[in-house]
Coordinates of C-alpha atoms in Angstrom, one line a residue:
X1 CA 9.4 43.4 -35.7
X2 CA 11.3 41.4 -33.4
X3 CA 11.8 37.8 -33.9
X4 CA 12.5 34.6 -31.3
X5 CA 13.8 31.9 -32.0
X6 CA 12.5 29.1 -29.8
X7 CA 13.1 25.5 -28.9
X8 CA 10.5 23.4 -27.1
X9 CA 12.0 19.9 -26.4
X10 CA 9.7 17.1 -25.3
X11 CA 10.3 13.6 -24.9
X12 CA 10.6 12.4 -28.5
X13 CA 11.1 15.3 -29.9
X14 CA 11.9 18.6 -30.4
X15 CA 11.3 21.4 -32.5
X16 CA 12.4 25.3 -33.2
X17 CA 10.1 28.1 -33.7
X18 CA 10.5 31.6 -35.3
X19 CA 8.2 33.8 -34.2
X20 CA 7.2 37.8 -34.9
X21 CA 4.4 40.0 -33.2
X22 CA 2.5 42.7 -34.3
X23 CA 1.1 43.9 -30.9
X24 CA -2.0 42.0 -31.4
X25 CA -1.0 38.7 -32.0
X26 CA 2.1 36.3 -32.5
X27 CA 2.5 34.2 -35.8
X28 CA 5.3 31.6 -35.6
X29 CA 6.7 29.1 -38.1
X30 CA 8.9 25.6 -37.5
X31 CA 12.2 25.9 -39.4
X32 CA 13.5 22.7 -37.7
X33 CA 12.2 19.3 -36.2
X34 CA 14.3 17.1 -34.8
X35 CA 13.4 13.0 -33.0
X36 CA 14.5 13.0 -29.1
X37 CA 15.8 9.2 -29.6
X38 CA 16.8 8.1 -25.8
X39 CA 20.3 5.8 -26.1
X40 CA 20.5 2.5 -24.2
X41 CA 23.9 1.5 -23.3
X42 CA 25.0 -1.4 -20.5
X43 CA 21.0 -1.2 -19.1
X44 CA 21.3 2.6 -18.8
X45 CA 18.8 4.8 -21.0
X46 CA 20.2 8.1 -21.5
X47 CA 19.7 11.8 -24.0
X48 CA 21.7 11.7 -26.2
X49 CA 22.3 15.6 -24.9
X50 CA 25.2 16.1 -27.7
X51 CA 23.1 15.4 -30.6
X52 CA 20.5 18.0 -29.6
X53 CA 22.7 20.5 -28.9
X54 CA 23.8 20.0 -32.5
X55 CA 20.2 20.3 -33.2
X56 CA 20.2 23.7 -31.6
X57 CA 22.9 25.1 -33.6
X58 CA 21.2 23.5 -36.9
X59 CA 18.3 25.7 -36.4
X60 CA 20.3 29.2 -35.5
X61 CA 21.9 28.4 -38.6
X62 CA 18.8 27.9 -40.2
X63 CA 17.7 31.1 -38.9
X64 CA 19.8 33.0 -39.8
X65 CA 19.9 32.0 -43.3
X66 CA 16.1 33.3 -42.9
X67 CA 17.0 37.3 -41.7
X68 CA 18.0 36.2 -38.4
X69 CA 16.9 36.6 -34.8
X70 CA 16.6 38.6 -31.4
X71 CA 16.2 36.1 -28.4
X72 CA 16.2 32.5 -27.9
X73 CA 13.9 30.9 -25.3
X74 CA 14.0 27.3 -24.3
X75 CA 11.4 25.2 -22.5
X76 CA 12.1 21.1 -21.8
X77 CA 10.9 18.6 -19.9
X78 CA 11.3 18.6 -15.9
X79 CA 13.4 16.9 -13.5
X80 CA 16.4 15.8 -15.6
X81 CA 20.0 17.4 -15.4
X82 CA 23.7 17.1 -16.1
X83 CA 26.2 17.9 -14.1
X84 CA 29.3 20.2 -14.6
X85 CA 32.8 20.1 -13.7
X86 CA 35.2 22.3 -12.1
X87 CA 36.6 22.9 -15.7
X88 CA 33.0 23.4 -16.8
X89 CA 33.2 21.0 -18.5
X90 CA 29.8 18.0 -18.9
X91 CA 30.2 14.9 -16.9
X92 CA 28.8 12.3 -19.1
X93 CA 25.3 12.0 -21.0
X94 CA 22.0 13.4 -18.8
X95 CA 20.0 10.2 -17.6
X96 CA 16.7 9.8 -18.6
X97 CA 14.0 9.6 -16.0
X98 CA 12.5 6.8 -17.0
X99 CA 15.8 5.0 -16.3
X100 CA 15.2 2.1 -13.2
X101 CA 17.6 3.1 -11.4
X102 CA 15.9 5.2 -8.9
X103 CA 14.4 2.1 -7.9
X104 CA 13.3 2.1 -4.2
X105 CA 15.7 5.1 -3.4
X106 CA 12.8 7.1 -2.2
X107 CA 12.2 4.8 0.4
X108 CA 15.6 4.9 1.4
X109 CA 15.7 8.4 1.9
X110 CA 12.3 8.2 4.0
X111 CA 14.5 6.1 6.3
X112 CA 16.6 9.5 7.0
X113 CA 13.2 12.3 6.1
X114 CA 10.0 11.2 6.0
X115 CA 7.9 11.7 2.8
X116 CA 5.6 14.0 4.8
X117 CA 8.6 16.7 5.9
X118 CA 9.7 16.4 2.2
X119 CA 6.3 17.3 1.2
X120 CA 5.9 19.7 3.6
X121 CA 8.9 21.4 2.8
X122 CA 8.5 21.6 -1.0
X123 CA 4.9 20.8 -1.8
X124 CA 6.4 18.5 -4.5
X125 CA 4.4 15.0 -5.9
X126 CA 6.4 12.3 -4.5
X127 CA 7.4 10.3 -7.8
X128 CA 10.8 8.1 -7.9
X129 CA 11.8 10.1 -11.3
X130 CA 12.4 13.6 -9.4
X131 CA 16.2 15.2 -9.5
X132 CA 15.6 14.6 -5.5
X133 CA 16.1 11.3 -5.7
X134 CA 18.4 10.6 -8.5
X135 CA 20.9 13.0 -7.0
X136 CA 20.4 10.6 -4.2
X137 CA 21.0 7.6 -6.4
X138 CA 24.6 9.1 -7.0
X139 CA 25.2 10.0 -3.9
X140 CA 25.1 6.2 -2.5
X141 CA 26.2 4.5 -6.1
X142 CA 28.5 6.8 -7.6
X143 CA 29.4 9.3 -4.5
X144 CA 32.8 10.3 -6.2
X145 CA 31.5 11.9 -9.2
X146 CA 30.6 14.3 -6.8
X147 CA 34.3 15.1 -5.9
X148 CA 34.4 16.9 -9.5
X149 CA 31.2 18.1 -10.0
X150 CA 30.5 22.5 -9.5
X151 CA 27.1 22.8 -10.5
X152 CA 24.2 20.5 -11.0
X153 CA 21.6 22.1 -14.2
X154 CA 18.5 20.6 -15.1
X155 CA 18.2 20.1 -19.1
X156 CA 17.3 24.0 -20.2
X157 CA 18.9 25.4 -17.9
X158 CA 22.3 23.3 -19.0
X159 CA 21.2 24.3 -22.9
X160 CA 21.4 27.8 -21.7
X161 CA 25.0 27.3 -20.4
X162 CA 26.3 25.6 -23.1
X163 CA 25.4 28.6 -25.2
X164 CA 26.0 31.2 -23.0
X165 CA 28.6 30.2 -20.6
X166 CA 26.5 31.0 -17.7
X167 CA 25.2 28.6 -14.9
X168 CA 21.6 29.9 -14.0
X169 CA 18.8 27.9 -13.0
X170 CA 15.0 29.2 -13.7
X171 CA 12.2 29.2 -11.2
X172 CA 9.5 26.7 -13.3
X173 CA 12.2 24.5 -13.9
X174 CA 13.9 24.2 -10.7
X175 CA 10.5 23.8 -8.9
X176 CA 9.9 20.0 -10.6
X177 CA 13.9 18.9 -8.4
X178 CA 11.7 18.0 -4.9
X179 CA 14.1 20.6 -3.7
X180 CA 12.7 23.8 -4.0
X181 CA 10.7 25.3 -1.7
X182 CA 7.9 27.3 -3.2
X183 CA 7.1 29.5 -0.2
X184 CA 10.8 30.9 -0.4
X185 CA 10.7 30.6 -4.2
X186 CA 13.6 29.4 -3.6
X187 CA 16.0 26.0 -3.3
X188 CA 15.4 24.5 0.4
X189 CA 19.0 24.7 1.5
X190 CA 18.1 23.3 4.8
X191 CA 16.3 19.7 3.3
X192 CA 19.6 19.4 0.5
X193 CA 22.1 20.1 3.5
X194 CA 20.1 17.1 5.6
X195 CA 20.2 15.1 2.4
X196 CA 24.1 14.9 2.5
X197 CA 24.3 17.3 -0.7
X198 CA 26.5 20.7 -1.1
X199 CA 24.3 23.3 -1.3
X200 CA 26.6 25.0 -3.8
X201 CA 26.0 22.0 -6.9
X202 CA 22.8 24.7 -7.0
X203 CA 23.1 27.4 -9.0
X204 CA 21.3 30.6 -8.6
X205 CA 17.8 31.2 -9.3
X206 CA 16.4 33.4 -11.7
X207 CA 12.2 34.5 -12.3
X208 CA 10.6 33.3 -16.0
X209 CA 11.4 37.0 -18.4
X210 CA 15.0 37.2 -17.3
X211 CA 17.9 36.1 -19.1
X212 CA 20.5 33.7 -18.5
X213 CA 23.5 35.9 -20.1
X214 CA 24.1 36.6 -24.4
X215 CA 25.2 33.8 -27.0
X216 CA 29.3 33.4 -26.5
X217 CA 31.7 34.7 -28.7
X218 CA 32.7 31.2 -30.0
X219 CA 29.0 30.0 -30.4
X220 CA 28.4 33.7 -32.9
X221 CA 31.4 33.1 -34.8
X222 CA 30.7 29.3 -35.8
X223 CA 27.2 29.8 -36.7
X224 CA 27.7 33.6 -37.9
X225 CA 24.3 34.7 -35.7
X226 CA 24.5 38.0 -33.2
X227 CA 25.1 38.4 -29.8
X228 CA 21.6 38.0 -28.4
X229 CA 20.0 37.3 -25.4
X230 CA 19.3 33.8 -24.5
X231 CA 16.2 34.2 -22.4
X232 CA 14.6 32.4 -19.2
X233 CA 11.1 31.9 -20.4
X234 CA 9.3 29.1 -18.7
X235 CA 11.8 26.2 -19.1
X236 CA 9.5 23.7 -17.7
X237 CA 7.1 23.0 -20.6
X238 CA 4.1 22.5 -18.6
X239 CA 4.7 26.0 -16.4
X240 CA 5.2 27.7 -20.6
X241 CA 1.6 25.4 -21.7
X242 CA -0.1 27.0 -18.5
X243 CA 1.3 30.8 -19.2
X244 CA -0.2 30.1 -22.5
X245 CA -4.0 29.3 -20.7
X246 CA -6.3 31.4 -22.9
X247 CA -8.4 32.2 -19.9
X248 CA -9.3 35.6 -18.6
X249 CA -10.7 34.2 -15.4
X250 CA -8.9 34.2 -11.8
X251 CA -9.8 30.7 -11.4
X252 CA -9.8 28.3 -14.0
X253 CA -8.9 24.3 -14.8
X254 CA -6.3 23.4 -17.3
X255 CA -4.9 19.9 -18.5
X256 CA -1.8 20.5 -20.6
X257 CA -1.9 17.5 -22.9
X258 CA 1.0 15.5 -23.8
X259 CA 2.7 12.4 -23.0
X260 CA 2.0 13.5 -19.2
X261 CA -1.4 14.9 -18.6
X262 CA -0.7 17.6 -15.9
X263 CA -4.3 18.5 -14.6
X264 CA -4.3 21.6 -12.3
X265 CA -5.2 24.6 -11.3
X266 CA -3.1 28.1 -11.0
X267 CA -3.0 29.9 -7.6
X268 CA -1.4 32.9 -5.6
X269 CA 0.3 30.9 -3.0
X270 CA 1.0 26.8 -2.7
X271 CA -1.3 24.3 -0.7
X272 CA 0.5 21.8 1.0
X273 CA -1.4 19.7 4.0
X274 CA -1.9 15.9 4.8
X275 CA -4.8 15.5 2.7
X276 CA -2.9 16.7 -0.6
X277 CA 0.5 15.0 0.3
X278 CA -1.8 11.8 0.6
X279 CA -3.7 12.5 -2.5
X280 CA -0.4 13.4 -4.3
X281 CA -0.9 16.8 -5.9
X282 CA 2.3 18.7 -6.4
X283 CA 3.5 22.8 -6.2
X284 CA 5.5 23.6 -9.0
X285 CA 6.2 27.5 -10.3
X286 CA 4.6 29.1 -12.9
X287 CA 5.0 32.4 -14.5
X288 CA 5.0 35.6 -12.4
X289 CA 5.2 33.7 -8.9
X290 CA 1.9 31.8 -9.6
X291 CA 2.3 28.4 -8.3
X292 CA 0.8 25.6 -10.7
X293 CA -0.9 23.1 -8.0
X294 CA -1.9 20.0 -10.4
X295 CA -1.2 16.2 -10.8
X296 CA 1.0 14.1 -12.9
X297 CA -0.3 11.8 -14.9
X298 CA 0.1 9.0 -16.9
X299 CA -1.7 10.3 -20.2
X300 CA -0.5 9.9 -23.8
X301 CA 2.2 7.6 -23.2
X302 CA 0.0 4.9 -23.1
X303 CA -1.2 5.2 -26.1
X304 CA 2.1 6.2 -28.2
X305 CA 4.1 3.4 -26.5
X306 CA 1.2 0.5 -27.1
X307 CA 1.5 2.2 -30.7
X308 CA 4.9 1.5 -31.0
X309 CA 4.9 -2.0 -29.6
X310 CA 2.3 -3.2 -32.2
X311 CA 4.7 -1.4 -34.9
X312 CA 8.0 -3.6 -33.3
X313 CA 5.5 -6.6 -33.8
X314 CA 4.8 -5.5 -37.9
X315 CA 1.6 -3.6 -37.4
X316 CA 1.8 0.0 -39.3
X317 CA -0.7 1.3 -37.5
X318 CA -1.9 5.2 -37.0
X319 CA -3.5 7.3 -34.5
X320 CA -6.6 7.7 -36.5
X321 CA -6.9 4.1 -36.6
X322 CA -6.3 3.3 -33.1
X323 CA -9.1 5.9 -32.2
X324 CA -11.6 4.6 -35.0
X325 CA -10.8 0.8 -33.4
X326 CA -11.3 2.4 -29.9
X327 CA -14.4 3.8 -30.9
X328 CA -16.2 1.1 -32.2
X329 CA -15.4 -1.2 -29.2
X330 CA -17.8 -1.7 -26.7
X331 CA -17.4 1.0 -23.8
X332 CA -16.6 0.4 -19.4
X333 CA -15.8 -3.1 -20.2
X334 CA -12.7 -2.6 -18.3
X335 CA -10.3 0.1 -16.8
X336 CA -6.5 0.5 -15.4
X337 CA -5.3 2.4 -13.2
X338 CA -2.8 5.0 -15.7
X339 CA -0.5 5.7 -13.1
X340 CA 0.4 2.4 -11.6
X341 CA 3.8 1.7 -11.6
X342 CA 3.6 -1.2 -13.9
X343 CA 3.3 0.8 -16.8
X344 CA 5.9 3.9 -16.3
X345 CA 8.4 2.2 -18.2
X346 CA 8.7 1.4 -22.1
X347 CA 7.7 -2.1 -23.4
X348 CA 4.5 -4.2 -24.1
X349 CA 1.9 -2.1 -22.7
X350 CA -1.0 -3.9 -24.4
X351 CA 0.3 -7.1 -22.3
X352 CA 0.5 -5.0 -19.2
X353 CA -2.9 -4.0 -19.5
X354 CA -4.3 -6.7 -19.7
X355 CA -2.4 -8.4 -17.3
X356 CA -3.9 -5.3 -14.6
X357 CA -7.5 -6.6 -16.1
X358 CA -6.8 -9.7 -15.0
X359 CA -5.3 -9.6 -11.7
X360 CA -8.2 -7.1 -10.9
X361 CA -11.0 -9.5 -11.8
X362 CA -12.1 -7.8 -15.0
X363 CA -12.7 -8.4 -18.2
X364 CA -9.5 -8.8 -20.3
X365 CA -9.3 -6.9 -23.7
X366 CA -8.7 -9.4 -26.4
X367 CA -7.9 -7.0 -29.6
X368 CA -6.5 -3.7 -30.2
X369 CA -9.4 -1.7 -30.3
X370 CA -10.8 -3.3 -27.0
X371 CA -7.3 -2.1 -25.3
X372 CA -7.6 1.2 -26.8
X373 CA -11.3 1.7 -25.8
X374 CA -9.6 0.8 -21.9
X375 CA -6.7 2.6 -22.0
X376 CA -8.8 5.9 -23.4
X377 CA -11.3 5.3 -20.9
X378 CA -9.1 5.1 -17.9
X379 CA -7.5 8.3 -18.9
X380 CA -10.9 10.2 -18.8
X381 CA -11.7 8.1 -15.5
X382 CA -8.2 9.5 -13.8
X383 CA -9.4 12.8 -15.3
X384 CA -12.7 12.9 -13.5
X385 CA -11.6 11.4 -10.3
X386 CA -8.7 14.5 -10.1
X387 CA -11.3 17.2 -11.5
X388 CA -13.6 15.9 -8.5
X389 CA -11.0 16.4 -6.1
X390 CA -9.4 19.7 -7.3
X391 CA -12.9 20.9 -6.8
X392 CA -13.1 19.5 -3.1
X393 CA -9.7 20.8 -2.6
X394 CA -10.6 24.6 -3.8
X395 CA -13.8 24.6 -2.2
X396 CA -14.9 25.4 -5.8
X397 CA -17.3 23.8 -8.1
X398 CA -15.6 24.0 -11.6
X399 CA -17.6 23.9 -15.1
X400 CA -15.3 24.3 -17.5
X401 CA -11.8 22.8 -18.3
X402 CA -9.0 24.1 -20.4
X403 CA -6.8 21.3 -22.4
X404 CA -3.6 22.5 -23.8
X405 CA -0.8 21.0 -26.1
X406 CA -0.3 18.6 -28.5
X407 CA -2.8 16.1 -27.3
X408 CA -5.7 17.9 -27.9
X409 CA -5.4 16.4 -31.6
X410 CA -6.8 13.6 -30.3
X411 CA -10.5 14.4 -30.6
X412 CA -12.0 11.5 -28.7
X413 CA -9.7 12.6 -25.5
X414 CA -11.0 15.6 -25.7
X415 CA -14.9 14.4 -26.4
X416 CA -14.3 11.4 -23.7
X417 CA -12.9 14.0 -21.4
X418 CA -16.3 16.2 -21.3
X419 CA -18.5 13.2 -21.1
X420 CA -16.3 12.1 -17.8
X421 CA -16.0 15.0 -15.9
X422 CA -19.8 16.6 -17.3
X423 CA -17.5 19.8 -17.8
X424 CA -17.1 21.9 -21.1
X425 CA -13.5 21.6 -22.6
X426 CA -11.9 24.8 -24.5
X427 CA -9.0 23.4 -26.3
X428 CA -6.5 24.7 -27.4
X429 CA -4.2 26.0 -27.9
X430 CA -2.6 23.2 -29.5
X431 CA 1.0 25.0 -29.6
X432 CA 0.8 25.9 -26.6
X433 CA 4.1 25.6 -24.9
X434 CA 5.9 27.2 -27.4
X435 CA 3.1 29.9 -27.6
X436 CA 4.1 30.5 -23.6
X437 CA 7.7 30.1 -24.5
X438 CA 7.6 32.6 -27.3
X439 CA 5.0 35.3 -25.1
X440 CA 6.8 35.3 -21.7
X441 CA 10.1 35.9 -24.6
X442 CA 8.2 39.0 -26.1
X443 CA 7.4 40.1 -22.3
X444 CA 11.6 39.9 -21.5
X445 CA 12.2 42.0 -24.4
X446 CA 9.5 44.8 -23.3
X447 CA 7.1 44.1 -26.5
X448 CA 4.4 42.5 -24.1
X449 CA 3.7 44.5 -21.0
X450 CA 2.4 42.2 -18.3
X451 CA 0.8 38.4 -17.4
X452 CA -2.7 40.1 -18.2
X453 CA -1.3 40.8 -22.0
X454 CA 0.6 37.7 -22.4
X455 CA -3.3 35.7 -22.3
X456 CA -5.0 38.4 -24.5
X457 CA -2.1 38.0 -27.1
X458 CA -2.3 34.1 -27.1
X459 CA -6.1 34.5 -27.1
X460 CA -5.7 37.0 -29.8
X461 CA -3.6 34.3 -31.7
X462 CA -5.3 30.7 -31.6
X463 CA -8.7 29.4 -32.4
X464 CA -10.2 27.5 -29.3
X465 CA -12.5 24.3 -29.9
X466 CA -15.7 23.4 -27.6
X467 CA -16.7 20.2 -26.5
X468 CA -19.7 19.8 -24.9
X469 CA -20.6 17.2 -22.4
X470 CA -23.5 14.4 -24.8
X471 CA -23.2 11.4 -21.9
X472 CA -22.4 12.3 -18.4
X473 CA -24.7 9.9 -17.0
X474 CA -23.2 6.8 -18.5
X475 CA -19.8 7.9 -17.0
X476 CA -21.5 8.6 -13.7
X477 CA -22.3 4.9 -13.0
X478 CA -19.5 3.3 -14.8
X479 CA -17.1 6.1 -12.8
X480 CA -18.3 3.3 -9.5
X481 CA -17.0 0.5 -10.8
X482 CA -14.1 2.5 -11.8
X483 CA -13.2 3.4 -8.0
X484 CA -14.1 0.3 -6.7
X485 CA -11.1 -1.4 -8.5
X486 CA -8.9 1.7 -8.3
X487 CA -9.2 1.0 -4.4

């Protein structure tokens, strides 16, 4: 049997798979886990880019200590890049987008296009973080650094080079820049040329099951692996989560689970209009020319980085304690709004949450589990208001909800999530953005025939949990009080 060898990067960590399949189903095991530790230096966060790639050649070596490997697919996070020189050589450490420094550039670019024509043109969530705007950034801070750059590639896409040699850019991945245009499928040469940017910093576009080019001589004889394909599966993680959707239905709901929630909905063709660009859905590209229409938002994160404050303050605490301290506070005592801009960055979130109760008039949490119980509820809230609107949007009335990913370990989520949206949630599964990594990797390699077979096999190979809705009632009255502060 053939094996992959995949990386799936998120944004603490990463980890590599190696995976075989019998025709009926895919079993995978981790030979390597790595942190994703973001660097600090003179107020500018950064990856630490070098250090991962190191981490990439540990686990070839790794593998092919275990009997070796036939592809490599990568999947990462969107938006991020680094650029290349006319040498081809990197220009500096990638910065992360959590980084300030986009700061009030997308109202400077409105000044030039409006946020509606952007929209229109790319169908893209208008969020300060996206490669539109920090390419922006440079241009009016740092405009020579431009003079030397050839080719601008987002994170997997600049993996791939690095061990290839080859400067490619894949469809999923490209569509999270705010300068693709998804009815081309395609980068909007017209919107980067109006934006003051050379069209040729982009590199060419290629469709999820293609490959960038084969491993480089140099990169084979250091870590003594062979000449294999290095594969463009999905390399947005959310667009490999959603491949992975074990749904047989044309029309379904997914949430892929993480530090983001994305909360969508897979279609033929993008929507983009003045009620969506309002509400601020996004277009991005998803396996097979699908277009993923969902929302960002502001999911785990709140929990992991209030987590990690109360650890900087001396308080080993755990998940499973957080959720039993959640779970015994008293519930709708208050709510936040996940995705106001007050809490994108790292720091004191507790403090910030309850400084939102407070300015709205609420009730302020006064322990841990009372800030839990709000920040869990105001997830499942967001939830519910964007599974109401998805629904208004399609024209549809949807029943059911597929979660996806690592946060679907979080049982109450997933039980809170129900009760809010009065929907049955089918999670799992919980890999799956490497399971979409490794399937659309099996598809480029002629193993797995079509997008049809891709969701039987992942179907075929995870267990899916059911959560029924046991309250929707209580959420329904609570979910008034909920909008009347959001507004």
């Amino acid at each position: 049997m053939k094996k992959i060898l995949s990386f799936d990067f998120g944004a603490s960590s990463g980890r590599a798979m190696i995976s075989s399949f019998d025709g009926e189903k895919i079993t995978m095991e981790e030979i390597h886990r790595f942190s994703n530790d973001t660097v600090i230096v003179n107020g500018t966060m950064y990856w630490d880019i070098l250090r991962l790639f190191f981490e990439i050649k540990t686990s070839i070596t790794k593998a092919v200590n275990s009997g070796g490997f036939d592809a490599i697919g990568i999947d990462t996070w969107g938006v991020d890049f680094g650029l290349i020189d006319k040498r081809g050589k990197l220009l500096g450490n990638p910065v992360h987008y959590r980084d300030l420094r986009t700061e009030g550039i997308p109202e400077k670019v409105f000044e030039t296009i409006s946020k509606e024509e952007i929209y229109n043109r790319t169908g893209t969530q208008c969020m300060r973080i996206n490669t539109l705007y920090q390419l922006m950034y440079l241009k009016e801070n740092e405009p020579e650094i431009f003079e030397n750059t050839e080719k601008v590639l987002l994170i997997p896409d600049l993996f791939a080079y690095m061990l290839t040699g080859e400067m490619r850019a894949e469809a999923s991945i490209a569509s999270t820049t705010n300068l693709y245009n998804p009815y081309k499928r395609d980068w909007d040469y017209e919107l980067i040329e109006r934006l003051g940017l050379d069209k040729n910093l982009f590199p060419e576009i290629i469709k999820a099951g293609n490959i960038y080019g084969y491993l480089t001589d140099e990169i084979c004889e250091e870590l003594g692996c062979e000449k294999v394909p290095v594969i463009a599966v999905c390399a947005h993680d959310t667009a490999s989560a959603v491949a992975a959707t074990p749904s047989f239905a044309d029309d379904f709901v997914y949430i892929s689970c993480g530090t983001w929630s994305l909360f969508g909905i897979e279609l033929p063709e993008p929507i983009i209009n003045d009620e969506v660009c309002k509400l601020n859905f996004t277009n991005e590209g998803g396996f097979d020319d699908t277009v993923r229409f969902l929302k960002n938002i502001m999911g785990l994160w709140l929990i992991q980085e209030s987590r990690r404050q109360w650890r900087r303050e001396g308080e080993e605490v755990g998940f499973d304690l957080l959720e039993k301290e959640a779970l015994a506070s008293e519930p709708f005592k208050c709510f936040v709004d996940v995705d106001d801009p007050m809490f994108e960055s790292a720091g004191n979130l507790p403090r910030r949450v309850k400084e939102f109760c407070e300015k709205t008039g609420q009730y302020v949490p006064k322990n841990r589990g009372e800030i839990m119980r709000c920040i869990y509820q105001s997830i499942a809230m967001k939830y519910k208001y964007t599974f109401n609107k998805l629904g208004e949007i399609a024209n549809k009335k949807y029943t059911k909800i597929n979660m996806l990913g690592g946060g679907i370990k979080d049982k109450l989520l997933c039980r809170l999530t129900a009760d809010a949206c009065n929907a049955e949630v089918l999670a799992g599964p919980t890999e799956a953005t490497v399971m979409g990594n490794i399937a659309v990797g099996y598809y480029a390699l002629g193993e797995i025939k079509d997008f049809a077979d891709i969701r039987k096999t992942v179907s075929n190979s995870t267990d899916i949990k059911h959560y029924l809705p046991e309250n929707p009632e209580a959420w329904e009255e609570a979910y008034e009080r909920y909008l009347k502060i959001m507004n």
